[in-house]
PDB file of C-alpha atoms in Angstrom:
ATOM      1  CA  UNK A   1      45.783  21.374  24.037  1.00 87.00           C
ATOM      2  CA  UNK A   2      48.864  20.696  21.928  1.00 88.00           C
ATOM      3  CA  UNK A   3      49.390  17.971  19.340  1.00 88.00           C
ATOM      4  CA  UNK A   4      52.725  16.319  20.105  1.00 85.00           C
ATOM      5  CA  UNK A   5      53.357  15.512  16.429  1.00 88.00           C
ATOM      6  CA  UNK A   6      52.335  18.705  14.596  1.00 92.00           C
ATOM      7  CA  UNK A   7      52.747  21.227  17.452  1.00 91.00           C
ATOM      8  CA  UNK A   8      49.225  22.490  16.613  1.00 94.00           C
ATOM      9  CA  UNK A   9      47.793  24.291  19.617  1.00 95.00           C
ATOM     10  CA  UNK A  10      44.187  24.824  20.655  1.00 95.00           C
ATOM     11  CA  UNK A  11      43.096  27.075  23.528  1.00 95.00           C
ATOM     12  CA  UNK A  12      39.455  27.322  24.466  1.00 94.00           C
ATOM     13  CA  UNK A  13      37.957  30.015  26.694  1.00 92.00           C
ATOM     14  CA  UNK A  14      35.963  28.346  29.455  1.00 93.00           C
ATOM     15  CA  UNK A  15      33.620  29.707  32.115  1.00 92.00           C
ATOM     16  CA  UNK A  16      35.165  27.336  34.686  1.00 94.00           C
ATOM     17  CA  UNK A  17      37.501  24.362  34.927  1.00 90.00           C
ATOM     18  CA  UNK A  18      35.067  21.634  35.907  1.00 94.00           C
ATOM     19  CA  UNK A  19      35.243  18.177  34.397  1.00 93.00           C
ATOM     20  CA  UNK A  20      31.842  18.635  32.780  1.00 96.00           C
ATOM     21  CA  UNK A  21      32.932  21.856  31.049  1.00 96.00           C
ATOM     22  CA  UNK A  22      36.195  20.215  29.977  1.00 93.00           C
ATOM     23  CA  UNK A  23      34.333  17.226  28.517  1.00 95.00           C
ATOM     24  CA  UNK A  24      31.913  19.469  26.605  1.00 97.00           C
ATOM     25  CA  UNK A  25      34.726  21.629  25.209  1.00 96.00           C
ATOM     26  CA  UNK A  26      36.742  18.589  24.150  1.00 95.00           C
ATOM     27  CA  UNK A  27      33.747  16.975  22.445  1.00 96.00           C
ATOM     28  CA  UNK A  28      32.430  20.110  20.709  1.00 97.00           C
ATOM     29  CA  UNK A  29      35.645  21.885  19.773  1.00 96.00           C
ATOM     30  CA  UNK A  30      38.439  19.323  19.578  1.00 96.00           C
ATOM     31  CA  UNK A  31      37.105  15.848  18.835  1.00 96.00           C
ATOM     32  CA  UNK A  32      34.310  17.114  16.550  1.00 97.00           C
ATOM     33  CA  UNK A  33      36.865  19.012  14.430  1.00 95.00           C
ATOM     34  CA  UNK A  34      39.914  16.763  14.509  1.00 95.00           C
ATOM     35  CA  UNK A  35      38.547  13.321  15.345  1.00 96.00           C
ATOM     36  CA  UNK A  36      39.325  11.112  18.297  1.00 95.00           C
ATOM     37  CA  UNK A  37      42.894  10.636  19.434  1.00 93.00           C
ATOM     38  CA  UNK A  38      44.068   7.213  20.519  1.00 93.00           C
ATOM     39  CA  UNK A  39      45.703   8.754  23.593  1.00 92.00           C
ATOM     40  CA  UNK A  40      45.454  11.971  25.592  1.00 91.00           C
ATOM     41  CA  UNK A  41      48.333  13.002  27.847  1.00 88.00           C
ATOM     42  CA  UNK A  42      47.485  15.403  30.651  1.00 85.00           C
ATOM     43  CA  UNK A  43      48.365  16.524  34.117  1.00 77.00           C
ATOM     44  CA  UNK A  44      46.476  15.194  37.109  1.00 77.00           C
ATOM     45  CA  UNK A  45      44.153  18.154  37.582  1.00 80.00           C
ATOM     46  CA  UNK A  46      40.722  17.021  38.762  1.00 78.00           C
ATOM     47  CA  UNK A  47      38.992  18.195  35.596  1.00 81.00           C
ATOM     48  CA  UNK A  48      41.005  15.514  33.725  1.00 83.00           C
ATOM     49  CA  UNK A  49      40.966  12.724  36.315  1.00 82.00           C
ATOM     50  CA  UNK A  50      37.358  12.940  37.509  1.00 90.00           C
ATOM     51  CA  UNK A  51      34.711  10.269  37.141  1.00 93.00           C
ATOM     52  CA  UNK A  52      33.121  12.310  34.333  1.00 94.00           C
ATOM     53  CA  UNK A  53      36.349  12.212  32.326  1.00 91.00           C
ATOM     54  CA  UNK A  54      37.043   8.552  33.146  1.00 93.00           C
ATOM     55  CA  UNK A  55      33.611   7.757  31.734  1.00 95.00           C
ATOM     56  CA  UNK A  56      34.262   9.888  28.627  1.00 95.00           C
ATOM     57  CA  UNK A  57      37.642   8.245  27.944  1.00 94.00           C
ATOM     58  CA  UNK A  58      36.123   4.791  28.367  1.00 94.00           C
ATOM     59  CA  UNK A  59      33.078   5.617  26.210  1.00 96.00           C
ATOM     60  CA  UNK A  60      35.261   6.975  23.385  1.00 96.00           C
ATOM     61  CA  UNK A  61      37.981   4.339  23.672  1.00 96.00           C
ATOM     62  CA  UNK A  62      40.670   6.939  24.364  1.00 95.00           C
ATOM     63  CA  UNK A  63      43.601   6.014  26.597  1.00 94.00           C
ATOM     64  CA  UNK A  64      44.261   8.669  29.242  1.00 90.00           C
ATOM     65  CA  UNK A  65      47.908   9.005  30.247  1.00 86.00           C
ATOM     66  CA  UNK A  66      48.471  11.167  33.329  1.00 84.00           C
ATOM     67  CA  UNK A  67      51.794  12.838  34.028  1.00 73.00           C
ATOM     68  CA  UNK A  68      53.557  12.588  37.346  1.00 66.00           C
ATOM     69  CA  UNK A  69      52.183  15.116  39.828  1.00 60.00           C
ATOM     70  CA  UNK A  70      54.302  18.165  40.679  1.00 56.00           C
ATOM     71  CA  UNK A  71      56.697  17.521  37.779  1.00 57.00           C
ATOM     72  CA  UNK A  72      56.153  20.231  35.160  1.00 56.00           C
ATOM     73  CA  UNK A  73      58.834  18.667  32.968  1.00 51.00           C
ATOM     74  CA  UNK A  74      56.489  15.699  32.448  1.00 52.00           C
ATOM     75  CA  UNK A  75      54.302  17.947  30.322  1.00 62.00           C
ATOM     76  CA  UNK A  76      57.038  20.276  29.106  1.00 73.00           C
ATOM     77  CA  UNK A  77      55.665  20.767  25.596  1.00 76.00           C
ATOM     78  CA  UNK A  78      52.276  21.889  26.891  1.00 77.00           C
ATOM     79  CA  UNK A  79      53.770  23.991  29.693  1.00 81.00           C
ATOM     80  CA  UNK A  80      56.025  25.819  27.204  1.00 86.00           C
ATOM     81  CA  UNK A  81      53.074  26.439  24.906  1.00 89.00           C
ATOM     82  CA  UNK A  82      50.953  27.715  27.805  1.00 87.00           C
ATOM     83  CA  UNK A  83      53.762  30.126  28.696  1.00 92.00           C
ATOM     84  CA  UNK A  84      54.026  31.280  25.063  1.00 93.00           C
ATOM     85  CA  UNK A  85      50.274  31.888  24.749  1.00 94.00           C
ATOM     86  CA  UNK A  86      50.092  33.787  28.046  1.00 92.00           C
ATOM     87  CA  UNK A  87      53.181  35.827  27.212  1.00 93.00           C
ATOM     88  CA  UNK A  88      51.784  36.830  23.821  1.00 94.00           C
ATOM     89  CA  UNK A  89      48.351  37.630  25.247  1.00 93.00           C
ATOM     90  CA  UNK A  90      49.916  39.945  27.835  1.00 91.00           C
ATOM     91  CA  UNK A  91      51.374  42.007  24.997  1.00 90.00           C
ATOM     92  CA  UNK A  92      48.090  42.386  23.140  1.00 86.00           C
ATOM     93  CA  UNK A  93      45.263  42.580  25.664  1.00 87.00           C
ATOM     94  CA  UNK A  94      43.964  45.873  26.972  1.00 78.00           C
ATOM     95  CA  UNK A  95      44.900  47.101  30.419  1.00 80.00           C
ATOM     96  CA  UNK A  96      41.606  45.890  31.888  1.00 79.00           C
ATOM     97  CA  UNK A  97      42.264  42.339  30.553  1.00 79.00           C
ATOM     98  CA  UNK A  98      38.683  41.966  29.375  1.00 82.00           C
ATOM     99  CA  UNK A  99      39.450  41.337  25.724  1.00 87.00           C
ATOM    100  CA  UNK A 100      41.812  38.371  26.026  1.00 91.00           C
ATOM    101  CA  UNK A 101      39.245  36.010  24.508  1.00 90.00           C
ATOM    102  CA  UNK A 102      38.946  38.313  21.477  1.00 92.00           C
ATOM    103  CA  UNK A 103      42.730  38.404  20.999  1.00 93.00           C
ATOM    104  CA  UNK A 104      43.261  34.682  21.596  1.00 95.00           C
ATOM    105  CA  UNK A 105      42.490  33.590  17.988  1.00 96.00           C
ATOM    106  CA  UNK A 106      45.089  36.055  16.671  1.00 96.00           C
ATOM    107  CA  UNK A 107      47.709  34.751  19.093  1.00 96.00           C
ATOM    108  CA  UNK A 108      46.918  31.177  18.054  1.00 97.00           C
ATOM    109  CA  UNK A 109      47.152  32.138  14.383  1.00 97.00           C
ATOM    110  CA  UNK A 110      50.631  33.590  14.964  1.00 96.00           C
ATOM    111  CA  UNK A 111      51.794  30.487  16.832  1.00 96.00           C
ATOM    112  CA  UNK A 112      50.386  28.139  14.194  1.00 97.00           C
ATOM    113  CA  UNK A 113      52.035  30.089  11.354  1.00 98.00           C
ATOM    114  CA  UNK A 114      55.509  30.113  12.922  1.00 96.00           C
ATOM    115  CA  UNK A 115      57.856  27.343  11.757  1.00 96.00           C
ATOM    116  CA  UNK A 116      58.891  25.074  14.607  1.00 90.00           C
ATOM    117  CA  UNK A 117      62.613  24.706  15.173  1.00 89.00           C
ATOM    118  CA  UNK A 118      62.519  20.892  15.297  1.00 85.00           C
ATOM    119  CA  UNK A 119      60.502  20.393  12.093  1.00 87.00           C
ATOM    120  CA  UNK A 120      61.367  23.510  10.092  1.00 94.00           C
ATOM    121  CA  UNK A 121      57.708  23.948   9.172  1.00 96.00           C
ATOM    122  CA  UNK A 122      54.774  25.588  10.870  1.00 97.00           C
ATOM    123  CA  UNK A 123      52.035  23.667  12.661  1.00 96.00           C
ATOM    124  CA  UNK A 124      49.679  25.022   9.981  1.00 97.00           C
ATOM    125  CA  UNK A 125      51.793  23.399   7.252  1.00 97.00           C
ATOM    126  CA  UNK A 126      51.950  20.149   9.217  1.00 95.00           C
ATOM    127  CA  UNK A 127      48.160  20.088   9.500  1.00 94.00           C
ATOM    128  CA  UNK A 128      47.260  21.213   5.981  1.00 94.00           C
ATOM    129  CA  UNK A 129      50.234  20.200   3.848  1.00 89.00           C
TER     130      UNK A 129
END
């Protein structure tokens, strides 16, 4: 998940990509820490468009905005960040790839501490001042 304004990124290890797991992760790790957004932009993957998520968005009063299917440029900011996270993880994880979840917080720390070219400040500075 990437904040469009601050460029702050959150990545959460998940046992699967079901709508129920997505809803639990969003509630416990994103909304509980940062509060409720007015709008969430996402692709049209079923774990975002399911009945479970429709109910969650309605219950919380969050507007869900879905990007056009098969158009990665619709979610370019998130796609670029996904590529960056994966690229950095590949450099740091062991050859058996079993420790990626241990290295993920360090990768996120590096991304959050790096000044963004459009703002000149890091996502960390944008979030904390």
